CSV table of C-alpha atoms and ligand atoms in Angstrom, one decimal:
chain,number,residue,atom,x,y,z
A,1,MET,CA,3.6,-14.4,-12.4
A,2,PRO,CA,2.5,-10.8,-13.0
A,3,ASP,CA,4.2,-8.9,-16.0
A,4,MET,CA,7.3,-7.1,-14.7
A,5,VAL,CA,8.1,-3.5,-15.6
A,6,ASP,CA,11.7,-2.5,-16.0
A,7,LEU,CA,13.2,0.3,-14.0
A,8,ALA,CA,13.5,2.7,-16.9
A,9,SER,CA,9.7,2.4,-17.5
A,10,LEU,CA,8.9,2.6,-13.8
A,11,ALA,CA,10.8,5.8,-13.6
A,12,GLU,CA,8.4,7.3,-16.2
A,13,ARG,CA,5.3,6.5,-14.0
A,14,ARG,CA,3.5,9.5,-12.6
A,15,SER,CA,2.2,7.9,-9.4
A,16,TYR,CA,3.2,9.2,-6.0
A,17,LYS,CA,5.8,6.4,-5.6
A,18,TRP,CA,7.7,7.4,-8.6
A,19,ARG,CA,7.4,11.2,-8.2
A,20,ALA,CA,8.0,11.8,-4.5
A,21,PHE,CA,11.8,11.6,-4.7
A,22,PRO,CA,14.6,12.7,-7.0
A,23,SER,CA,15.3,10.3,-9.9
A,24,ASP,CA,18.5,8.8,-8.3
A,25,VAL,CA,16.4,7.5,-5.3
A,26,LEU,CA,14.9,4.0,-5.6
A,27,PRO,CA,11.4,4.2,-4.0
A,28,ALA,CA,10.2,1.4,-1.7
A,29,PHE,CA,8.3,3.4,0.9
A,30,VAL,CA,4.6,3.3,-0.2
A,31,ALA,CA,2.3,0.3,-0.8
A,32,GLU,CA,2.3,0.5,-4.6
A,33,MET,CA,3.4,-2.4,-6.8
A,34,ASP,CA,5.7,-2.4,-9.9
A,35,PHE,CA,3.8,-4.7,-12.2
A,36,LEU,CA,1.4,-4.4,-15.2
A,37,LEU,CA,-2.3,-4.7,-14.4
A,38,PRO,CA,-4.2,-7.9,-15.1
A,39,SER,CA,-5.4,-8.0,-18.7
A,40,CYS,CA,-9.0,-8.1,-17.6
A,41,VAL,CA,-8.6,-4.8,-15.9
A,42,ARG,CA,-6.7,-3.2,-18.8
A,43,GLU,CA,-9.4,-4.3,-21.2
A,44,ALA,CA,-12.2,-3.0,-19.1
A,45,LEU,CA,-10.5,0.4,-18.7
A,46,HIS,CA,-9.8,0.6,-22.4
A,47,GLN,CA,-13.4,-0.2,-23.2
A,48,ALA,CA,-14.7,2.5,-20.9
A,49,VAL,CA,-12.3,5.2,-22.3
A,50,ASP,CA,-13.0,4.1,-25.9
A,51,THR,CA,-16.7,4.4,-25.4
A,52,GLY,CA,-16.7,7.6,-23.4
A,53,ASP,CA,-18.0,5.8,-20.3
A,54,CYS,CA,-16.5,8.3,-17.9
A,55,GLY,CA,-19.4,9.8,-16.0
A,56,TYR,CA,-20.2,9.7,-12.3
A,57,ALA,CA,-19.6,6.4,-10.5
A,58,SER,CA,-22.5,4.0,-10.0
A,59,ALA,CA,-22.2,1.1,-7.6
A,60,SER,CA,-24.2,-1.2,-9.9
A,61,GLN,CA,-22.4,-4.5,-10.4
A,62,LEU,CA,-19.8,-3.7,-7.8
A,63,ALA,CA,-21.6,-5.2,-4.8
A,64,GLU,CA,-22.3,-8.5,-6.7
A,65,ALA,CA,-18.7,-8.6,-8.0
A,66,PHE,CA,-17.4,-8.2,-4.5
A,67,ALA,CA,-19.8,-10.7,-3.1
A,68,SER,CA,-18.7,-13.4,-5.5
A,69,PHE,CA,-15.0,-12.6,-4.9
A,70,ALA,CA,-15.5,-12.8,-1.1
A,71,SER,CA,-17.3,-16.1,-1.4
A,72,GLU,CA,-14.7,-17.6,-3.7
A,73,ARG,CA,-11.5,-16.3,-2.0
A,74,HIS,CA,-12.6,-16.1,1.6
A,75,ARG,CA,-15.7,-18.4,1.9
A,76,TRP,CA,-17.5,-15.3,3.1
A,77,GLU,CA,-21.1,-15.0,2.0
A,78,VAL,CA,-21.9,-11.3,1.6
A,79,ASP,CA,-25.4,-9.8,1.0
A,80,PRO,CA,-24.8,-7.3,-1.8
A,81,ALA,CA,-27.4,-5.0,-0.2
A,82,ARG,CA,-24.9,-4.4,2.7
A,83,VAL,CA,-22.1,-3.2,0.4
A,84,PHE,CA,-21.6,0.5,0.1
A,85,LEU,CA,-19.4,2.4,-2.4
A,86,LEU,CA,-16.6,4.6,-1.1
A,87,PRO,CA,-13.8,6.5,-2.8
A,88,ASP,CA,-11.1,4.8,-0.7
A,89,VAL,CA,-10.7,2.9,2.6
A,90,MET,CA,-9.5,5.8,4.6
A,91,THR,CA,-12.6,7.8,3.7
A,92,GLY,CA,-14.5,4.8,5.0
A,93,VAL,CA,-12.6,5.0,8.3
A,94,ASP,CA,-13.5,8.7,8.7
A,95,GLU,CA,-17.2,8.2,7.8
A,96,VAL,CA,-17.8,5.0,9.8
A,97,LEU,CA,-16.1,6.2,12.9
A,98,GLY,CA,-17.9,9.5,12.5
A,99,VAL,CA,-21.3,7.8,12.5
A,100,LEU,CA,-20.6,5.0,15.1
A,101,THR,CA,-18.6,7.0,17.7
A,102,GLY,CA,-18.7,10.4,19.3
A,103,PRO,CA,-16.2,13.2,20.0
A,104,GLY,CA,-13.6,12.1,22.5
A,105,ASP,CA,-14.5,8.4,22.3
A,106,GLY,CA,-11.5,6.0,22.6
A,107,VAL,CA,-10.5,4.1,19.4
A,108,ILE,CA,-8.1,1.1,19.8
A,109,VAL,CA,-5.3,0.6,17.3
A,110,ASN,CA,-2.5,-1.9,17.3
A,111,THR,CA,0.8,-0.1,17.0
A,112,PRO,CA,3.0,-0.3,15.0
A,113,ILE,CA,0.3,0.6,12.6
A,114,TYR,CA,-0.3,2.1,9.1
A,115,PRO,CA,0.4,5.8,9.9
A,116,PRO,CA,-2.9,7.3,8.6
A,117,PHE,CA,-4.8,5.3,11.2
A,118,LEU,CA,-3.1,7.5,13.9
A,119,ARG,CA,-3.7,10.7,12.0
A,120,HIS,CA,-7.3,10.1,11.0
A,121,VAL,CA,-8.4,9.0,14.5
A,122,ALA,CA,-6.8,12.2,15.9
A,123,ASN,CA,-8.2,14.4,13.2
A,124,LEU,CA,-11.7,13.1,13.9
A,125,GLY,CA,-11.4,14.2,17.5
A,126,ARG,CA,-11.4,10.7,18.8
A,127,ARG,CA,-9.0,9.5,21.5
A,128,LEU,CA,-6.3,7.1,20.3
A,129,VAL,CA,-6.0,4.1,22.5
A,130,GLU,CA,-2.8,2.3,21.5
A,131,VAL,CA,-2.6,-1.4,22.2
A,132,PRO,CA,0.9,-2.3,20.9
A,133,LEU,CA,1.5,-5.7,19.3
A,134,ARG,CA,3.9,-7.9,21.2
A,135,HIS,CA,6.9,-9.6,19.5
A,136,GLU,CA,7.1,-13.1,20.8
A,137,ALA,CA,8.9,-16.1,19.4
A,138,ALA,CA,9.6,-14.5,16.1
A,139,ARG,CA,5.9,-13.5,15.6
A,140,TRP,CA,3.8,-10.4,16.2
A,141,GLU,CA,1.0,-11.1,18.6
A,142,LEU,CA,-2.1,-9.3,19.7
A,143,ASP,CA,-2.2,-8.4,23.4
A,144,LEU,CA,-5.7,-9.6,24.3
A,145,GLU,CA,-5.3,-8.7,28.0
A,146,ALA,CA,-4.4,-5.1,27.1
A,147,THR,CA,-7.3,-5.1,24.7
A,148,ALA,CA,-9.7,-6.1,27.4
A,149,ALA,CA,-8.2,-3.4,29.6
A,150,ALA,CA,-8.6,-0.8,26.8
A,151,PHE,CA,-12.3,-1.6,26.4
A,152,ALA,CA,-12.7,-1.6,30.2
A,153,GLY,CA,-11.1,1.8,30.2
A,154,GLY,CA,-13.9,3.1,27.9
A,155,ALA,CA,-12.7,2.5,24.3
A,156,ARG,CA,-15.9,2.6,22.1
A,157,ALA,CA,-14.3,1.3,18.9
A,158,TYR,CA,-11.5,-0.9,17.6
A,159,LEU,CA,-9.9,0.0,14.3
A,160,LEU,CA,-8.6,-3.4,13.3
A,161,CYS,CA,-6.1,-3.9,10.6
A,162,ASN,CA,-6.2,-7.5,9.4
A,163,PRO,CA,-4.0,-8.5,7.7
A,164,HIS,CA,-1.9,-6.1,9.7
A,165,ASN,CA,0.2,-3.4,8.1
A,166,PRO,CA,3.2,-3.2,8.6
A,167,THR,CA,3.8,-6.6,10.2
A,168,GLY,CA,1.9,-8.7,7.7
A,169,ARG,CA,0.2,-10.7,10.5
A,170,VAL,CA,-3.0,-12.6,9.6
A,171,LEU,CA,-5.1,-12.9,12.7
A,172,SER,CA,-6.6,-16.3,13.5
A,173,ARG,CA,-10.3,-17.1,13.9
A,174,SER,CA,-9.8,-17.6,17.6
A,175,GLU,CA,-8.1,-14.2,18.1
A,176,LEU,CA,-11.0,-12.5,16.2
A,177,GLU,CA,-13.6,-14.4,18.2
A,178,ARG,CA,-12.0,-13.1,21.4
A,179,ILE,CA,-12.1,-9.5,20.0
A,180,ALA,CA,-15.7,-10.0,19.1
A,181,GLU,CA,-16.6,-11.2,22.6
A,182,LEU,CA,-14.8,-8.2,24.2
A,183,ALA,CA,-16.3,-5.7,21.9
A,184,GLN,CA,-19.8,-7.1,22.5
A,185,ARG,CA,-19.3,-7.1,26.2
A,186,PHE,CA,-18.3,-3.5,26.3
A,187,GLY,CA,-20.8,-2.3,23.7
A,188,ALA,CA,-18.1,-1.3,21.2
A,189,VAL,CA,-17.9,-1.4,17.4
A,190,VAL,CA,-15.2,-3.0,15.3
A,191,VAL,CA,-14.1,-1.4,12.0
A,192,SER,CA,-12.0,-4.0,10.2
A,193,ASP,CA,-9.7,-2.8,7.4
A,194,GLU,CA,-9.1,-5.9,5.3
A,195,ILE,CA,-7.5,-4.2,2.3
A,196,HIS,CA,-4.5,-6.7,2.3
A,197,ALA,CA,-6.7,-9.8,2.7
A,198,PRO,CA,-6.6,-11.0,-0.9
A,199,LEU,CA,-2.8,-11.0,-0.6
A,200,THR,CA,-2.8,-13.7,2.1
A,201,LEU,CA,0.1,-15.9,1.3
A,202,ALA,CA,0.4,-19.7,1.3
A,203,GLY,CA,0.5,-21.1,4.8
A,204,SER,CA,-2.1,-18.6,6.2
A,205,VAL,CA,-5.8,-18.2,5.9
A,206,HIS,CA,-7.7,-14.9,6.1
A,207,THR,CA,-10.8,-14.9,8.2
A,208,PRO,CA,-13.1,-11.9,7.5
A,209,TYR,CA,-14.0,-10.3,10.9
A,210,VAL,CA,-17.7,-10.1,10.4
A,211,ALA,CA,-17.8,-13.7,9.4
A,212,VAL,CA,-16.6,-15.1,12.7
A,213,GLY,CA,-20.0,-15.2,14.2
A,214,GLN,CA,-23.2,-13.3,15.1
A,215,LEU,CA,-21.5,-11.1,17.7
A,216,ALA,CA,-19.0,-9.8,15.2
A,217,ALA,CA,-21.6,-9.4,12.5
A,218,ASP,CA,-23.8,-7.3,14.8
A,219,HIS,CA,-21.1,-4.7,15.7
A,220,GLY,CA,-18.7,-5.1,12.7
A,221,VAL,CA,-18.0,-3.2,9.5
A,222,THR,CA,-15.5,-4.3,6.9
A,223,LEU,CA,-13.5,-1.9,4.7
A,224,THR,CA,-11.7,-3.1,1.6
A,225,SER,CA,-10.8,-2.5,-2.0
A,226,THR,CA,-8.8,-3.6,-5.0
A,227,SER,CA,-6.3,-1.0,-4.4
A,228,LYS,CA,-3.5,-3.1,-2.8
A,229,ALA,CA,-4.1,-6.5,-4.3
A,230,PHE,CA,-4.6,-5.2,-7.9
A,231,ASN,CA,-2.6,-1.9,-7.6
A,232,LEU,CA,-5.5,0.4,-8.4
A,233,ALA,CA,-5.2,2.9,-5.6
A,234,GLY,CA,-5.3,5.9,-7.9
A,235,LEU,CA,-8.6,5.0,-9.4
A,236,LYS,CA,-10.5,5.7,-6.2
A,237,CYS,CA,-12.9,2.9,-5.4
A,238,ALA,CA,-13.5,1.0,-2.2
A,239,VAL,CA,-16.3,-0.8,-0.4
A,240,MET,CA,-17.7,-0.8,3.1
A,241,VAL,CA,-19.7,-3.9,4.2
A,242,ALA,CA,-22.1,-3.9,7.1
A,243,GLY,CA,-21.9,-7.1,9.0
A,244,SER,CA,-25.6,-7.2,9.8
A,245,GLU,CA,-28.9,-5.6,8.9
A,246,PRO,CA,-29.0,-3.3,12.0
A,247,MET,CA,-25.5,-2.2,11.1
A,248,ARG,CA,-26.5,-1.5,7.5
A,249,ARG,CA,-29.3,0.7,8.8
A,250,ARG,CA,-26.8,2.7,11.0
A,251,LEU,CA,-24.5,3.2,8.0
A,252,ALA,CA,-27.3,4.2,5.7
A,253,SER,CA,-27.1,7.6,7.3
A,254,LEU,CA,-23.8,8.3,5.7
A,255,PRO,CA,-24.0,11.2,3.3
A,256,GLU,CA,-24.8,10.4,-0.3
A,257,ALA,CA,-21.9,12.6,-1.4
A,258,THR,CA,-19.4,10.0,-0.1
A,259,ALA,CA,-20.3,7.5,-2.8
A,260,PHE,CA,-20.1,10.2,-5.5
A,261,ARG,CA,-16.4,10.8,-4.6
A,262,ALA,CA,-15.5,7.4,-6.0
A,263,GLY,CA,-14.3,7.2,-9.6
A,264,LEU,CA,-16.2,5.3,-12.2
A,265,LEU,CA,-13.0,4.0,-13.7
A,266,GLY,CA,-12.2,2.6,-10.3
A,267,VAL,CA,-15.6,0.9,-10.1
A,268,ILE,CA,-15.1,-0.6,-13.6
A,269,ALA,CA,-11.6,-1.8,-12.9
A,270,SER,CA,-12.6,-3.3,-9.5
A,271,VAL,CA,-15.6,-5.1,-11.0
A,272,ALA,CA,-13.2,-6.6,-13.6
A,273,ALA,CA,-10.6,-7.5,-11.0
A,274,TRP,CA,-13.0,-9.1,-8.6
A,275,ARG,CA,-14.8,-11.0,-11.3
A,276,ASP,CA,-12.0,-12.1,-13.6
A,277,GLY,CA,-8.7,-11.3,-11.8
A,278,GLY,CA,-8.4,-14.5,-9.8
A,279,PRO,CA,-5.8,-16.3,-12.0
A,280,TRP,CA,-3.6,-13.1,-12.1
A,281,LEU,CA,-3.9,-12.8,-8.3
A,282,ASP,CA,-2.8,-16.4,-7.9
A,283,GLY,CA,0.3,-15.7,-10.0
A,284,LEU,CA,1.0,-12.6,-8.0
A,285,LEU,CA,0.8,-14.6,-4.7
A,286,GLU,CA,3.4,-17.0,-6.0
A,287,HIS,CA,5.7,-14.2,-6.9
A,288,LEU,CA,5.2,-12.5,-3.5
A,289,ALA,CA,6.0,-15.8,-1.8
A,290,THR,CA,9.3,-15.8,-3.7
A,291,VAL,CA,10.2,-12.2,-2.8
A,292,ARG,CA,9.3,-12.8,0.8
A,293,ARG,CA,11.9,-15.6,0.8
A,294,ASP,CA,14.4,-13.5,-1.2
A,295,MET,CA,14.2,-10.8,1.5
A,296,ALA,CA,15.3,-13.3,4.1
A,297,ASP,CA,18.2,-14.5,1.9
A,298,LEU,CA,19.2,-10.9,0.9
A,299,LEU,CA,19.3,-9.8,4.5
A,300,ALA,CA,21.2,-12.8,5.7
A,301,ARG,CA,23.8,-12.0,3.0
A,302,HIS,CA,24.0,-8.2,3.3
A,303,LEU,CA,22.5,-7.1,6.6
A,304,PRO,CA,22.5,-10.0,9.0
A,305,GLN,CA,21.9,-7.7,12.0
A,306,VAL,CA,18.4,-6.7,10.7
A,307,GLY,CA,15.4,-8.6,12.1
A,308,TYR,CA,12.7,-9.7,9.7
A,309,ASP,CA,9.6,-11.9,10.2
A,310,PRO,CA,8.4,-12.8,6.8
A,311,PRO,CA,4.8,-11.5,6.3
A,312,GLU,CA,1.9,-13.9,6.3
A,313,ALA,CA,0.1,-11.6,3.9
A,314,GLY,CA,1.0,-8.7,1.6
A,315,TYR,CA,4.2,-7.3,0.2
A,316,LEU,CA,5.5,-5.3,3.2
A,317,ALA,CA,8.6,-6.1,5.2
A,318,TRP,CA,8.8,-4.6,8.7
A,319,LEU,CA,12.5,-4.5,9.4
A,320,ASP,CA,14.0,-4.2,12.9
A,321,CYS,CA,17.1,-2.1,12.3
A,322,ARG,CA,17.9,-1.4,15.9
A,323,ARG,CA,21.1,-3.3,15.9
A,324,LEU,CA,22.4,-1.2,13.0
A,325,GLY,CA,22.8,1.8,15.3
A,326,LEU,CA,21.1,4.2,12.9
A,327,GLY,CA,18.8,5.8,15.5
A,328,ASP,CA,15.1,6.0,15.7
A,329,ASP,CA,14.5,6.6,12.0
A,330,PRO,CA,16.9,4.4,10.1
A,331,SER,CA,15.1,5.3,6.8
A,332,ALA,CA,16.9,8.7,7.0
A,333,ALA,CA,20.3,7.1,6.7
A,334,PHE,CA,19.1,4.7,4.0
A,335,LEU,CA,17.8,7.6,2.0
A,336,GLU,CA,20.7,9.9,2.5
A,337,ARG,CA,23.6,7.4,2.0
A,338,GLY,CA,22.0,4.6,0.1
A,339,ARG,CA,19.5,6.5,-2.1
A,340,VAL,CA,16.7,4.2,-1.3
A,341,ALA,CA,13.4,5.5,0.2
A,342,LEU,CA,11.7,3.3,2.9
A,343,GLY,CA,8.8,3.9,5.3
A,344,HIS,CA,9.9,5.7,8.4
A,345,GLY,CA,9.4,3.4,11.5
A,346,PRO,CA,8.5,6.2,14.0
A,347,ASP,CA,5.5,7.2,11.8
A,348,PHE,CA,3.9,3.9,12.7
A,349,GLY,CA,3.7,4.9,16.4
A,350,PRO,CA,6.2,4.6,19.3
A,351,PRO,CA,7.0,0.9,18.8
A,352,GLY,CA,8.2,1.8,15.3
A,353,ALA,CA,11.4,3.5,16.6
A,354,GLY,CA,14.4,1.8,15.0
A,355,PHE,CA,12.3,0.1,12.3
A,356,ALA,CA,11.9,0.7,8.6
A,357,ARG,CA,9.2,-0.6,6.2
A,358,VAL,CA,10.1,-1.9,2.7
A,359,THR,CA,7.7,-2.4,-0.1
A,360,MET,CA,8.5,-5.8,-1.8
A,361,GLY,CA,5.8,-5.6,-4.5
A,362,THR,CA,8.4,-5.5,-7.2
A,363,SER,CA,10.8,-7.7,-9.2
A,364,ARG,CA,13.4,-9.9,-7.6
A,365,GLU,CA,16.1,-7.7,-9.3
A,366,ILE,CA,14.7,-4.5,-7.8
A,367,LEU,CA,14.3,-6.1,-4.4
A,368,ALA,CA,18.0,-7.1,-4.5
A,369,GLU,CA,18.9,-3.5,-5.5
A,370,ILE,CA,16.9,-2.2,-2.5
A,371,VAL,CA,18.7,-4.3,0.0
A,372,GLU,CA,22.1,-3.6,-1.6
A,373,ARG,CA,21.5,0.1,-1.3
A,374,MET,CA,20.5,-0.3,2.3
A,375,ALA,CA,23.7,-2.2,2.9
A,376,SER,CA,25.8,0.4,1.2
A,377,ALA,CA,24.3,3.0,3.5
A,378,CYS,CA,25.6,1.1,6.4
A,379,GLN,CA,29.1,0.7,4.9
A,380,HIS,CA,29.2,4.5,4.5
A,381,ALA,CA,28.3,5.1,8.1
B,401,PLP,C1,-4.1,-1.0,6.0
B,401,PLP,C2,-4.3,0.0,4.9
B,401,PLP,N1,-5.5,0.7,5.0
B,401,PLP,C3,-5.7,1.6,4.0
B,401,PLP,C4,-4.8,1.9,3.0
B,401,PLP,C5,-5.2,3.0,2.1
B,401,PLP,O1,-6.3,2.7,1.3
B,401,PLP,P1,-7.0,3.7,0.5
B,401,PLP,O2,-6.1,4.3,-0.5
B,401,PLP,O3,-8.1,2.9,-0.1
B,401,PLP,O4,-7.5,4.8,1.5
B,401,PLP,C6,-3.6,1.2,3.0
B,401,PLP,C7,-2.6,1.6,2.0
B,401,PLP,O5,-1.5,1.2,2.0
B,401,PLP,C8,-3.4,0.3,4.0
B,401,PLP,O6,-2.2,-0.4,4.0
C-alpha cells in the first residue's frame, strides 16, 4: 500500500489539484493522487538536487528503463532506439498528429473522452470525428461499425485512449486487432495514449497497441509516461514510441526543441520509477482495487441512483448522475452545495451530459468523504 498523506498535509500541497479551489472544497477533479512517492523516486530526486544535477534533460537511460518496464509489465519488447523524449503526453499528441496528418484531416476520438483530446485536435486544425463508446450490459464498448464508417468517411488518424479515460475500459487484443486492420485498410495512423496502462487492475490485461501485430506496428505510435501511475505529472517527462522503423523515421523529423522542453528531474524520477518502482506500483494497484470496490459500496449506501461501472484500470470513476436530476453538469451542484470538486461531464464531449468524474487515487477515508459530500449536495437540493 502506498504511504497515505493526511488531509491537512494535502491542503499544503502546491499542485493544481490543491490550489484550484478555495480551502473548504475537497478536490477530486483532476488525475492527481494523494500518496507519497515511491522511495526509489524520492531518493533519486534528492540525489539530483543534492549534487546540483539540474541541467537540461538528456534522454540517456530513459529509453532503456522504459524498455525494461514495458517488457516486465506488459510483455512488450521495445527497441530503445524507437523511444523519443517528450515533456508530456499532450505535447506528443500535438507533435505526432502535426507530423502524421495534415490540416483538416479527420481524427477519430472515442467520446466521452479526456477533454484535452477534443481541444488539442481542434487547435491543431484537424477535424474531430467522434465515435462515441456504447454502454452495453454494464460495460463501455467500442463501436467498431461506426469506426469503420469514420475511416470510410475520410478519417486519417485515430487518437486512441487505452486504457480509456474516463471510463477505465481496457481494450482487448481482438478489439485492437480490428482497429489495426481498419486503419491499415484506410491508410490511417493510430496514436495510442497508454498513460494509464501501468494502472491496469487485477482481472484485466493491458495490450500495447503497437504490439498486436505488424499492421499496428507499421502505422502506430505509443505515448506514455510515469505521470499517472507514479504521480509525477509536474516533473514533465514522457515518451513516444514508434511502432516500427519506418514510423521512427517519420517521427525523426520532430523538432529537437521538443525533447528540450522535458525536465531533467522528470527524466531522473521516471528512470527510477520504471527501474525500481515495481513493488510500489503493485502495492498501489492493491489499494486501487480496494477503493474501486469502496466506491460501489459508498454509492449503494449514499447515492443508489448513480450508475457506476468499476474501472478496469486507473483511479477514475465515471458516474452516471442522470437520475439525480442535477442537469447536464451535475458537478456544478456537487461543488456549490457539497463543496466537492469533480470533473464536469459535458467537458468530455456530448455523451458526458449528466455525468461527473471522480478521482479515486486517495485514501479510503477521503473517498468516503467525497461521496458523503456528493450525497449532502443532493439532500440540499
Ligand atoms: C488519457 C490521458 N492522456 C494524457 C494526460 C495528460 O498527460 P500529460 O500531463 O503527460 O500531458 C492525462 C492526464 O490525466 C490522461 O488521462
